[in-house]
Amino acid sequence: MARFAIHSEKAFGVSMATMKPLASRLRPNHDLALQLWESGWHEARMLATLIDDPARVTVTQMNAWARDFDNWAVCDTACFHLFDRTPLVWKVLARWAASPREFVKRAAFALVASLALHDRDTSDDAFVALLPTIERAAADDRNFVKKGVNWALRSVGERSPFTHTAALTLARRLASSAAPAPRWVGQDALRDLKRPLVLARIDRRDQAKKARAARTASKRPKQRR
């Protein structure tokens, strides 16, 4: 865990490879997830994020768990596997992005990255509207915050051709900054967003989105004239 910069005061040393099959057997179990989280053990909290029921998660729970984040692993797992599947996630983003706590602030941008990948219903405009928040947070030179901000910028840029253009514009502006933190965020995002594999992925997602829209349109009843 130390090799991967995962710090926790209470850890058993159980691998994710061991926990994932257990999570598959236990989920969904909201009450057990709450008990596991309250134990304070790293692996118990990781398991809690994997078995909780998104439909029963509350804003109060999300805020409480976020305050308990003590490393990037539990932060990112909670965001990527649980929080981004709740209907409440957009209510915490702005507050978390302004938090002075390193891992709460990272959680805001881990959520943006997760939503950019998983949320098919929210418009691309909503993600482009998050770019000013990303730009402000890029000035935070704390390691896990700036990496979360970079992840969010790259993920928004990979969502669609529209968001890609907007993210590239921001990445170029950050890359030219005199300050080291935003410059690193921008330069790294630029390299990633220009990669052929990323451009091909964006094109596949765009084609899939258009195909879904066409299927939806074809199922609508035709109006009689």
Coordinates of N, CA and C in Angstrom, one line a residue:
M1 N 0.8 -1.2 0.0 CA 0.0 0.0 0.0 C 0.9 1.3 0.0
A2 N 2.0 1.2 0.8 CA 2.8 2.4 0.8 C 3.5 2.7 -0.5
R3 N 3.8 1.6 -1.3 CA 4.4 1.8 -2.6 C 3.4 2.5 -3.5
F4 N 2.1 2.4 -3.3 CA 1.1 3.1 -4.2 C 0.6 4.3 -3.5
A5 N 1.2 4.8 -2.4 CA 0.9 6.0 -1.7 C -0.5 5.9 -1.1
I6 N -0.9 4.7 -0.6 CA -2.2 4.5 0.1 C -1.9 4.4 1.6
H7 N -2.2 5.5 2.2 CA -2.0 5.6 3.7 C -3.3 5.3 4.4
S8 N -3.2 4.5 5.5 CA -4.3 4.2 6.4 C -3.7 3.8 7.7
E9 N -4.3 4.3 8.8 CA -3.9 3.9 10.1 C -4.4 2.5 10.5
K10 N -5.4 2.1 9.9 CA -6.0 0.8 10.2 C -6.2 0.0 8.9
A11 N -5.3 -1.0 8.7 CA -5.4 -1.8 7.5 C -5.0 -3.2 7.8
F12 N -5.7 -4.2 7.2 CA -5.4 -5.6 7.4 C -4.4 -6.1 6.4
G13 N -4.4 -5.5 5.2 CA -3.6 -6.0 4.1 C -4.3 -6.9 3.2
V14 N -5.6 -6.8 3.1 CA -6.4 -7.7 2.2 C -6.5 -7.1 0.8
S15 N -6.2 -7.9 -0.2 CA -6.2 -7.3 -1.5 C -7.6 -7.1 -2.1
M16 N -7.7 -6.2 -3.1 CA -8.9 -6.0 -3.8 C -9.3 -7.3 -4.6
A17 N -8.4 -8.1 -5.0 CA -8.7 -9.4 -5.7 C -9.5 -10.3 -4.7
T18 N -9.2 -10.2 -3.5 CA -10.0 -11.0 -2.5 C -11.3 -10.4 -2.2
M19 N -11.4 -9.1 -2.1 CA -12.6 -8.4 -1.7 C -13.7 -8.3 -2.8
K20 N -13.3 -8.3 -4.0 CA -14.3 -8.1 -5.1 C -15.3 -9.3 -5.2
P21 N -14.8 -10.6 -5.1 CA -15.7 -11.7 -5.1 C -16.7 -11.6 -3.9
L22 N -16.2 -11.2 -2.8 CA -17.0 -11.1 -1.6 C -18.0 -10.0 -1.8
A23 N -17.7 -8.9 -2.4 CA -18.6 -7.8 -2.7 C -19.7 -8.3 -3.6
S24 N -19.4 -9.1 -4.6 CA -20.4 -9.6 -5.5 C -21.4 -10.5 -4.8
R25 N -21.0 -11.2 -3.8 CA -22.0 -12.0 -3.0 C -22.8 -11.2 -2.0
L26 N -22.3 -10.1 -1.6 CA -23.0 -9.3 -0.5 C -23.9 -8.2 -1.0
R27 N -23.6 -7.6 -2.2 CA -24.3 -6.5 -2.7 C -25.7 -6.8 -3.2
P28 N -26.7 -5.9 -3.0 CA -26.6 -4.6 -2.3 C -26.9 -4.8 -0.8
N29 N -26.3 -4.1 0.0 CA -26.6 -4.3 1.5 C -26.2 -2.9 2.1
H30 N -27.1 -2.0 2.2 CA -26.9 -0.7 2.7 C -26.5 -0.7 4.2
D31 N -27.3 -1.5 5.0 CA -27.1 -1.5 6.4 C -25.7 -2.0 6.8
L32 N -25.3 -3.1 6.1 CA -24.0 -3.7 6.3 C -22.9 -2.7 5.9
A33 N -23.1 -2.0 4.8 CA -22.1 -1.0 4.3 C -21.9 0.1 5.4
L34 N -22.9 0.5 6.0 CA -22.8 1.5 7.1 C -22.0 1.0 8.2
Q35 N -22.2 -0.2 8.6 CA -21.5 -0.8 9.7 C -20.0 -1.0 9.4
L36 N -19.8 -1.5 8.2 CA -18.4 -1.7 7.7 C -17.6 -0.3 7.7
W37 N -18.3 0.7 7.2 CA -17.6 2.0 7.2 C -17.3 2.5 8.6
E38 N -18.2 2.3 9.5 CA -18.0 2.8 10.9 C -16.9 2.1 11.6
S39 N -16.5 0.9 11.1 CA -15.4 0.2 11.8 C -14.1 0.9 11.7
G40 N -13.9 1.7 10.6 CA -12.7 2.5 10.5 C -11.6 1.8 9.7
W41 N -11.8 0.5 9.5 CA -10.7 -0.3 8.8 C -10.7 0.0 7.3
H42 N -9.6 0.1 6.7 CA -9.4 0.5 5.3 C -10.2 -0.5 4.4
E43 N -9.9 -1.8 4.6 CA -10.6 -2.8 3.7 C -12.1 -2.8 3.9
A44 N -12.5 -2.6 5.2 CA -14.0 -2.6 5.5 C -14.6 -1.5 4.7
R45 N -14.0 -0.3 4.7 CA -14.5 0.8 4.0 C -14.5 0.6 2.5
M46 N -13.5 0.0 2.0 CA -13.4 -0.3 0.6 C -14.6 -1.2 0.2
L47 N -14.8 -2.2 1.0 CA -15.9 -3.2 0.8 C -17.3 -2.5 0.9
A48 N -17.4 -1.5 1.8 CA -18.6 -0.8 2.0 C -19.0 0.0 0.7
T49 N -18.0 0.6 0.1 CA -18.3 1.3 -1.2 C -18.7 0.4 -2.3
L50 N -18.3 -0.9 -2.2 CA -18.7 -1.8 -3.3 C -20.0 -2.5 -3.1
I51 N -20.5 -2.5 -1.9 CA -21.8 -3.3 -1.6 C -23.0 -2.4 -1.3
D52 N -22.7 -1.1 -1.1 CA -23.8 -0.2 -0.7 C -24.8 -0.1 -1.9
D53 N -26.1 0.3 -1.5 CA -27.1 0.5 -2.5 C -27.2 2.0 -2.8
P54 N -26.9 2.4 -4.1 CA -26.9 3.8 -4.4 C -28.3 4.4 -4.2
A55 N -29.3 3.7 -4.3 CA -30.7 4.2 -4.1 C -30.9 4.7 -2.7
R56 N -30.1 4.1 -1.7 CA -30.4 4.4 -0.3 C -29.3 5.4 0.3
V57 N -28.4 5.8 -0.5 CA -27.3 6.7 -0.1 C -28.0 8.1 0.0
T58 N -27.6 8.8 1.1 CA -28.1 10.2 1.3 C -26.9 11.2 1.2
V59 N -27.3 12.4 1.0 CA -26.3 13.5 1.0 C -25.5 13.5 2.3
T60 N -26.2 13.3 3.4 CA -25.6 13.3 4.8 C -24.5 12.2 4.8
Q61 N -24.9 11.0 4.3 CA -23.9 9.9 4.3 C -22.7 10.3 3.4
M62 N -23.0 10.8 2.2 CA -21.9 11.2 1.3 C -20.9 12.2 2.0
N63 N -21.5 13.2 2.6 CA -20.6 14.2 3.3 C -19.8 13.6 4.4
A64 N -20.5 12.7 5.2 CA -19.8 12.1 6.3 C -18.6 11.2 5.8
W65 N -18.9 10.4 4.8 CA -17.9 9.5 4.3 C -16.7 10.3 3.7
A66 N -17.1 11.3 3.0 CA -16.0 12.2 2.4 C -15.1 12.7 3.4
R67 N -15.6 13.1 4.6 CA -14.8 13.7 5.6 C -13.9 12.6 6.2
D68 N -14.2 11.3 6.0 CA -13.4 10.3 6.6 C -12.3 9.8 5.6
F69 N -12.4 10.2 4.3 CA -11.4 9.8 3.3 C -10.0 10.2 3.8
D70 N -9.1 9.1 3.8 CA -7.7 9.4 4.3 C -6.7 8.9 3.2
N71 N -7.2 8.5 2.1 CA -6.3 8.1 1.0 C -7.0 8.1 -0.3
W72 N -6.3 8.1 -1.4 CA -6.9 8.2 -2.7 C -7.7 7.0 -3.1
A73 N -7.3 5.8 -2.6 CA -7.9 4.6 -3.0 C -9.4 4.5 -2.5
V74 N -9.6 4.8 -1.3 CA -11.0 4.7 -0.8 C -11.8 5.8 -1.3
C75 N -11.2 7.0 -1.5 CA -11.9 8.2 -2.1 C -12.3 7.8 -3.5
D76 N -11.4 7.3 -4.4 CA -11.8 7.1 -5.8 C -12.7 5.9 -5.9
T77 N -12.6 4.9 -5.1 CA -13.5 3.8 -5.2 C -14.9 4.2 -4.8
A78 N -15.0 5.0 -3.7 CA -16.4 5.4 -3.3 C -17.0 6.3 -4.4
C79 N -16.2 7.1 -5.1 CA -16.8 8.0 -6.1 C -17.1 7.2 -7.4
F80 N -16.2 6.3 -7.8 CA -16.3 5.6 -9.1 C -17.3 4.4 -9.0
H81 N -17.5 3.8 -7.8 CA -18.4 2.6 -7.8 C -19.7 2.9 -7.0
L82 N -19.8 4.0 -6.3 CA -21.0 4.2 -5.6 C -21.6 5.6 -5.7
F83 N -20.9 6.7 -5.4 CA -21.5 8.0 -5.3 C -22.0 8.5 -6.7
D84 N -21.2 8.1 -7.8 CA -21.6 8.6 -9.1 C -22.8 7.9 -9.6
R85 N -23.3 6.9 -8.9 CA -24.6 6.2 -9.3 C -25.8 6.7 -8.5
T86 N -25.6 7.7 -7.6 CA -26.7 8.2 -6.9 C -27.3 9.4 -7.6
P87 N -28.6 9.6 -7.4 CA -29.2 10.8 -8.1 C -28.9 12.1 -7.4
L88 N -28.1 12.0 -6.3 CA -27.8 13.2 -5.4 C -26.4 13.8 -5.7
V89 N -25.7 13.2 -6.6 CA -24.3 13.5 -6.7 C -24.0 15.0 -7.1
W90 N -24.9 15.5 -8.0 CA -24.7 16.9 -8.4 C -24.9 17.9 -7.3
K91 N -25.5 17.5 -6.2 CA -25.7 18.4 -5.1 C -24.5 18.6 -4.2
V92 N -23.5 17.8 -4.3 CA -22.3 17.9 -3.5 C -21.0 18.4 -4.2
L93 N -21.1 18.4 -5.5 CA -19.9 18.7 -6.3 C -19.3 20.1 -6.0
A94 N -20.1 21.1 -6.0 CA -19.6 22.5 -5.8 C -19.0 22.6 -4.4
R95 N -19.7 22.1 -3.4 CA -19.2 22.2 -2.0 C -17.9 21.5 -1.8
W96 N -17.8 20.3 -2.4 CA -16.6 19.5 -2.2 C -15.4 20.1 -3.0
A97 N -15.7 20.7 -4.1 CA -14.6 21.3 -4.9 C -14.0 22.5 -4.2
A98 N -14.8 23.1 -3.3 CA -14.3 24.3 -2.5 C -13.7 23.9 -1.2
S99 N -13.7 22.6 -0.8 CA -13.3 22.2 0.5 C -11.8 22.4 0.7
P100 N -11.4 22.7 1.9 CA -10.0 22.8 2.2 C -9.3 21.4 2.5
R101 N -10.2 20.4 2.7 CA -9.7 19.0 2.9 C -9.2 18.4 1.6
E102 N -8.0 17.9 1.7 CA -7.4 17.4 0.4 C -8.2 16.3 -0.3
F103 N -8.7 15.3 0.5 CA -9.4 14.2 -0.1 C -10.8 14.5 -0.4
V104 N -11.4 15.4 0.3 CA -12.8 15.9 0.0 C -12.7 16.6 -1.4
K105 N -11.7 17.5 -1.5 CA -11.6 18.2 -2.8 C -11.3 17.2 -3.9
R106 N -10.4 16.3 -3.7 CA -10.1 15.3 -4.7 C -11.4 14.6 -5.1
A107 N -12.2 14.3 -4.1 CA -13.4 13.5 -4.4 C -14.3 14.2 -5.4
A108 N -14.4 15.6 -5.3 CA -15.2 16.3 -6.2 C -14.8 16.0 -7.7
F109 N -13.5 16.0 -7.9 CA -13.0 15.8 -9.3 C -12.9 14.3 -9.7
A110 N -12.8 13.5 -8.7 CA -13.0 12.0 -9.0 C -14.4 11.8 -9.4
L111 N -15.4 12.5 -8.8 CA -16.8 12.4 -9.2 C -17.0 12.9 -10.6
V112 N -16.4 14.0 -10.9 CA -16.5 14.6 -12.3 C -16.0 13.6 -13.3
A113 N -14.9 13.0 -13.0 CA -14.3 12.0 -13.9 C -15.2 10.8 -14.1
S114 N -15.7 10.3 -13.0 CA -16.6 9.1 -13.0 C -17.9 9.4 -13.7
L115 N -18.5 10.6 -13.5 CA -19.7 11.0 -14.2 C -19.5 11.1 -15.7
A116 N -18.4 11.7 -16.0 CA -18.1 11.9 -17.5 C -18.1 10.5 -18.2
L117 N -17.7 9.5 -17.5 CA -17.7 8.1 -18.1 C -19.1 7.4 -18.0
H118 N -19.7 7.6 -16.8 CA -20.9 6.7 -16.6 C -22.2 7.4 -16.9
D119 N -22.3 8.7 -16.7 CA -23.6 9.4 -16.8 C -24.0 9.7 -18.3
R120 N -24.9 8.9 -18.8 CA -25.3 9.1 -20.2 C -26.4 10.1 -20.4
D121 N -27.1 10.4 -19.3 CA -28.3 11.2 -19.3 C -28.0 12.7 -19.3
T122 N -27.0 13.1 -18.5 CA -26.7 14.5 -18.4 C -26.1 15.1 -19.7
S123 N -26.5 16.3 -20.0 CA -26.0 16.9 -21.3 C -24.5 17.2 -21.2
D124 N -23.9 17.2 -22.4 CA -22.5 17.6 -22.5 C -22.3 19.1 -22.0
D125 N -23.3 19.9 -22.2 CA -23.2 21.3 -21.7 C -23.0 21.3 -20.2
A126 N -23.6 20.4 -19.4 CA -23.4 20.4 -18.0 C -21.9 20.1 -17.6
F127 N -21.3 19.3 -18.4 CA -19.9 19.0 -18.1 C -19.0 20.1 -18.6
V128 N -19.3 20.8 -19.7 CA -18.5 21.9 -20.1 C -18.6 23.0 -19.0
A129 N -19.8 23.1 -18.4 CA -20.0 24.1 -17.4 C -19.2 23.9 -16.1
L130 N -18.6 22.7 -16.0 CA -17.7 22.4 -14.9 C -16.3 22.8 -15.1
L131 N -16.0 23.2 -16.3 CA -14.6 23.5 -16.6 C -14.0 24.7 -15.9
P132 N -14.8 25.8 -15.6 CA -14.3 26.8 -14.7 C -14.0 26.4 -13.3
T133 N -14.7 25.4 -12.8 CA -14.4 24.9 -11.5 C -13.1 24.1 -11.6
I134 N -12.9 23.3 -12.6 CA -11.7 22.6 -12.8 C -10.5 23.6 -13.0
E135 N -10.7 24.7 -13.7 CA -9.6 25.7 -13.9 C -9.2 26.3 -12.5
R136 N -10.2 26.6 -11.7 CA -9.8 27.2 -10.4 C -9.1 26.2 -9.5
A137 N -9.5 25.0 -9.5 CA -8.9 24.0 -8.7 C -7.5 23.6 -9.2
A138 N -7.2 23.8 -10.4 CA -5.9 23.5 -11.0 C -4.7 24.2 -10.3
A139 N -5.0 25.3 -9.6 CA -4.0 26.1 -8.9 C -3.6 25.4 -7.6
D140 N -4.4 24.4 -7.2 CA -4.1 23.7 -5.9 C -2.9 22.7 -6.2
D141 N -1.8 23.0 -5.5 CA -0.6 22.2 -5.8 C -0.5 20.9 -5.0
R142 N -1.5 20.6 -4.2 CA -1.4 19.4 -3.4 C -1.5 18.2 -4.4
N143 N -0.7 17.2 -4.2 CA -0.5 16.1 -5.1 C -1.8 15.4 -5.5
F144 N -2.6 15.0 -4.5 CA -3.8 14.3 -4.8 C -4.9 15.1 -5.4
V145 N -4.9 16.4 -5.1 CA -5.9 17.3 -5.7 C -5.6 17.5 -7.1
K146 N -4.3 17.9 -7.4 CA -4.0 18.3 -8.8 C -4.1 17.0 -9.7
K147 N -3.9 15.8 -9.2 CA -4.1 14.6 -10.0 C -5.5 14.4 -10.2
G148 N -6.4 14.7 -9.2 CA -7.8 14.5 -9.4 C -8.3 15.5 -10.4
V149 N -7.9 16.7 -10.4 CA -8.3 17.8 -11.3 C -7.9 17.4 -12.7
N150 N -6.7 16.9 -12.9 CA -6.2 16.4 -14.2 C -7.0 15.3 -14.7
W151 N -7.4 14.4 -13.9 CA -8.3 13.2 -14.2 C -9.6 13.7 -14.7
A152 N -10.2 14.7 -14.0 CA -11.5 15.3 -14.4 C -11.4 16.0 -15.7
L153 N -10.4 16.7 -15.9 CA -10.2 17.5 -17.2 C -10.1 16.5 -18.4
R154 N -9.3 15.5 -18.2 CA -9.1 14.5 -19.3 C -10.4 13.7 -19.5
S155 N -11.1 13.4 -18.5 CA -12.3 12.6 -18.6 C -13.4 13.4 -19.3
V156 N -13.6 14.7 -18.9 CA -14.6 15.5 -19.6 C -14.2 15.6 -21.1
G157 N -12.9 15.8 -21.4 CA -12.5 15.9 -22.7 C -12.7 14.7 -23.6
E158 N -12.8 13.5 -22.9 CA -13.0 12.3 -23.7 C -14.4 11.9 -23.8
R159 N -15.3 12.7 -23.3 CA -16.7 12.4 -23.3 C -17.4 12.5 -24.7
S160 N -17.0 13.5 -25.5 CA -17.6 13.7 -26.8 C -16.8 14.7 -27.6
P161 N -17.0 14.8 -28.9 CA -16.2 15.8 -29.7 C -16.4 17.2 -29.1
F162 N -17.6 17.5 -28.7 CA -17.9 18.9 -28.1 C -17.1 19.1 -26.9
T163 N -17.2 18.2 -25.9 CA -16.4 18.4 -24.7 C -14.9 18.4 -24.9
H164 N -14.5 17.6 -25.9 CA -13.1 17.5 -26.2 C -12.5 18.8 -26.7
T165 N -13.3 19.5 -27.5 CA -12.8 20.9 -28.0 C -12.7 21.8 -26.8
A166 N -13.7 21.8 -25.9 CA -13.7 22.7 -24.8 C -12.6 22.4 -23.8
A167 N -12.4 21.1 -23.6 CA -11.3 20.7 -22.6 C -9.9 21.0 -23.2
L168 N -9.8 20.8 -24.5 CA -8.5 21.2 -25.1 C -8.2 22.7 -25.0
T169 N -9.2 23.5 -25.1 CA -9.0 25.0 -25.0 C -8.5 25.3 -23.6
L170 N -9.1 24.7 -22.6 CA -8.7 24.9 -21.2 C -7.3 24.3 -20.9
A171 N -7.1 23.1 -21.4 CA -5.7 22.5 -21.2 C -4.6 23.4 -21.8
R172 N -4.9 24.0 -23.0 CA -3.8 24.9 -23.6 C -3.6 26.1 -22.7
R173 N -4.7 26.6 -22.1 CA -4.6 27.8 -21.3 C -3.8 27.5 -20.0
L174 N -4.1 26.3 -19.4 CA -3.4 25.9 -18.2 C -1.9 25.6 -18.5
A175 N -1.7 25.0 -19.6 CA -0.3 24.6 -20.0 C 0.6 25.8 -20.1
S176 N 0.0 27.0 -20.4 CA 0.8 28.2 -20.6 C 1.0 29.0 -19.3
S177 N 0.4 28.4 -18.2 CA 0.5 29.1 -16.9 C 1.9 29.2 -16.4
A178 N 2.2 30.3 -15.7 CA 3.5 30.4 -15.0 C 3.6 29.6 -13.8
A179 N 2.5 29.3 -13.2 CA 2.5 28.5 -11.9 C 2.7 27.0 -12.3
P180 N 3.4 26.3 -11.5 CA 3.7 24.9 -11.8 C 2.5 23.9 -11.7
A181 N 1.6 24.1 -10.8 CA 0.5 23.1 -10.7 C -0.4 23.2 -11.9
P182 N -1.0 24.4 -12.2 CA -1.9 24.4 -13.4 C -1.1 24.1 -14.7
R183 N 0.2 24.4 -14.8 CA 0.9 24.1 -16.0 C 1.0 22.6 -16.1
W184 N 1.3 21.9 -15.0 CA 1.4 20.4 -15.1 C 0.0 19.8 -15.5
V185 N -1.0 20.3 -14.9 CA -2.4 19.8 -15.2 C -2.7 19.9 -16.7
G186 N -2.4 21.1 -17.2 CA -2.7 21.4 -18.6 C -1.8 20.6 -19.6
Q187 N -0.5 20.6 -19.3 CA 0.4 19.8 -20.2 C 0.1 18.4 -20.3
D188 N -0.2 17.8 -19.1 CA -0.5 16.3 -19.1 C -1.8 16.1 -19.8
A189 N -2.8 16.9 -19.6 CA -4.1 16.7 -20.2 C -4.0 16.9 -21.7
L190 N -3.2 17.9 -22.2 CA -2.9 18.0 -23.6 C -2.4 16.8 -24.3
R191 N -1.3 16.2 -23.6 CA -0.7 15.0 -24.2 C -1.7 13.9 -24.3
D192 N -2.6 13.7 -23.3 CA -3.5 12.6 -23.3 C -4.6 12.9 -24.3
L193 N -5.2 14.1 -24.4 CA -6.3 14.4 -25.2 C -5.9 14.4 -26.7
K194 N -4.7 14.4 -27.0 CA -4.2 14.4 -28.4 C -3.8 13.0 -28.9
R195 N -3.8 12.0 -28.0 CA -3.4 10.7 -28.3 C -4.4 10.0 -29.3
P196 N -3.9 9.3 -30.4 CA -4.7 8.7 -31.3 C -5.7 7.7 -30.7
L197 N -5.3 7.0 -29.6 CA -6.2 6.1 -29.0 C -7.4 6.8 -28.3
V198 N -7.1 8.0 -27.8 CA -8.1 8.8 -27.1 C -9.1 9.3 -28.2
L199 N -8.5 9.8 -29.3 CA -9.4 10.4 -30.3 C -10.3 9.3 -30.9
A200 N -9.8 8.1 -31.0 CA -10.6 7.0 -31.6 C -11.7 6.6 -30.6
R201 N -11.3 6.6 -29.3 CA -12.3 6.3 -28.2 C -13.5 7.4 -28.3
I202 N -13.1 8.6 -28.4 CA -14.1 9.7 -28.5 C -15.1 9.4 -29.7
D203 N -14.5 9.1 -30.8 CA -15.3 8.8 -32.0 C -16.2 7.6 -31.8
R204 N -15.7 6.5 -31.1 CA -16.6 5.4 -30.9 C -17.8 5.8 -30.0
R205 N -17.5 6.6 -29.0 CA -18.5 7.0 -28.0 C -19.5 7.9 -28.8
D206 N -19.1 8.7 -29.6 CA -20.0 9.6 -30.4 C -20.9 8.8 -31.3
Q207 N -20.3 7.8 -32.0 CA -21.1 6.9 -32.9 C -22.1 6.1 -32.1
A208 N -21.7 5.6 -30.9 CA -22.6 4.9 -30.0 C -23.8 5.8 -29.6
K209 N -23.4 7.0 -29.2 CA -24.5 8.0 -28.8 C -25.5 8.3 -29.9
K210 N -25.0 8.4 -31.1 CA -25.9 8.7 -32.2 C -26.7 7.5 -32.5
A211 N -26.2 6.3 -32.3 CA -26.9 5.1 -32.6 C -28.0 4.9 -31.5
R212 N -27.7 5.2 -30.3 CA -28.8 5.2 -29.2 C -29.9 6.2 -29.5
A213 N -29.5 7.4 -30.0 CA -30.5 8.4 -30.3 C -31.4 8.0 -31.4
A214 N -30.8 7.3 -32.4 CA -31.5 6.8 -33.6 C -32.5 5.7 -33.2
R215 N -32.1 4.8 -32.3 CA -33.0 3.8 -31.8 C -34.1 4.3 -31.0
T216 N -33.8 5.3 -30.2 CA -34.9 5.9 -29.4 C -35.9 6.6 -30.3
A217 N -35.4 7.3 -31.3 CA -36.3 8.0 -32.2 C -37.2 7.0 -33.0
S218 N -36.6 5.9 -33.3 CA -37.4 4.9 -34.1 C -38.5 4.3 -33.3
K219 N -38.4 4.3 -32.0 CA -39.4 3.6 -31.1 C -40.5 4.6 -30.8
R220 N -40.3 5.9 -31.1 CA -41.4 6.8 -30.8 C -42.6 6.6 -31.7
P221 N -43.8 6.6 -31.2 CA -45.0 6.5 -32.1 C -45.1 7.7 -33.1
K222 N -45.4 7.3 -34.3 CA -45.5 8.4 -35.3 C -46.8 9.1 -35.2
Q223 N -46.8 10.4 -35.3 CA -48.0 11.2 -35.2 C -48.8 11.1 -36.5
R224 N -50.1 10.9 -36.3 CA -51.0 10.9 -37.5 C -51.2 12.3 -38.0
R225 N -51.2 12.4 -39.3 CA -51.5 13.8 -39.9 C -53.0 13.9 -40.1

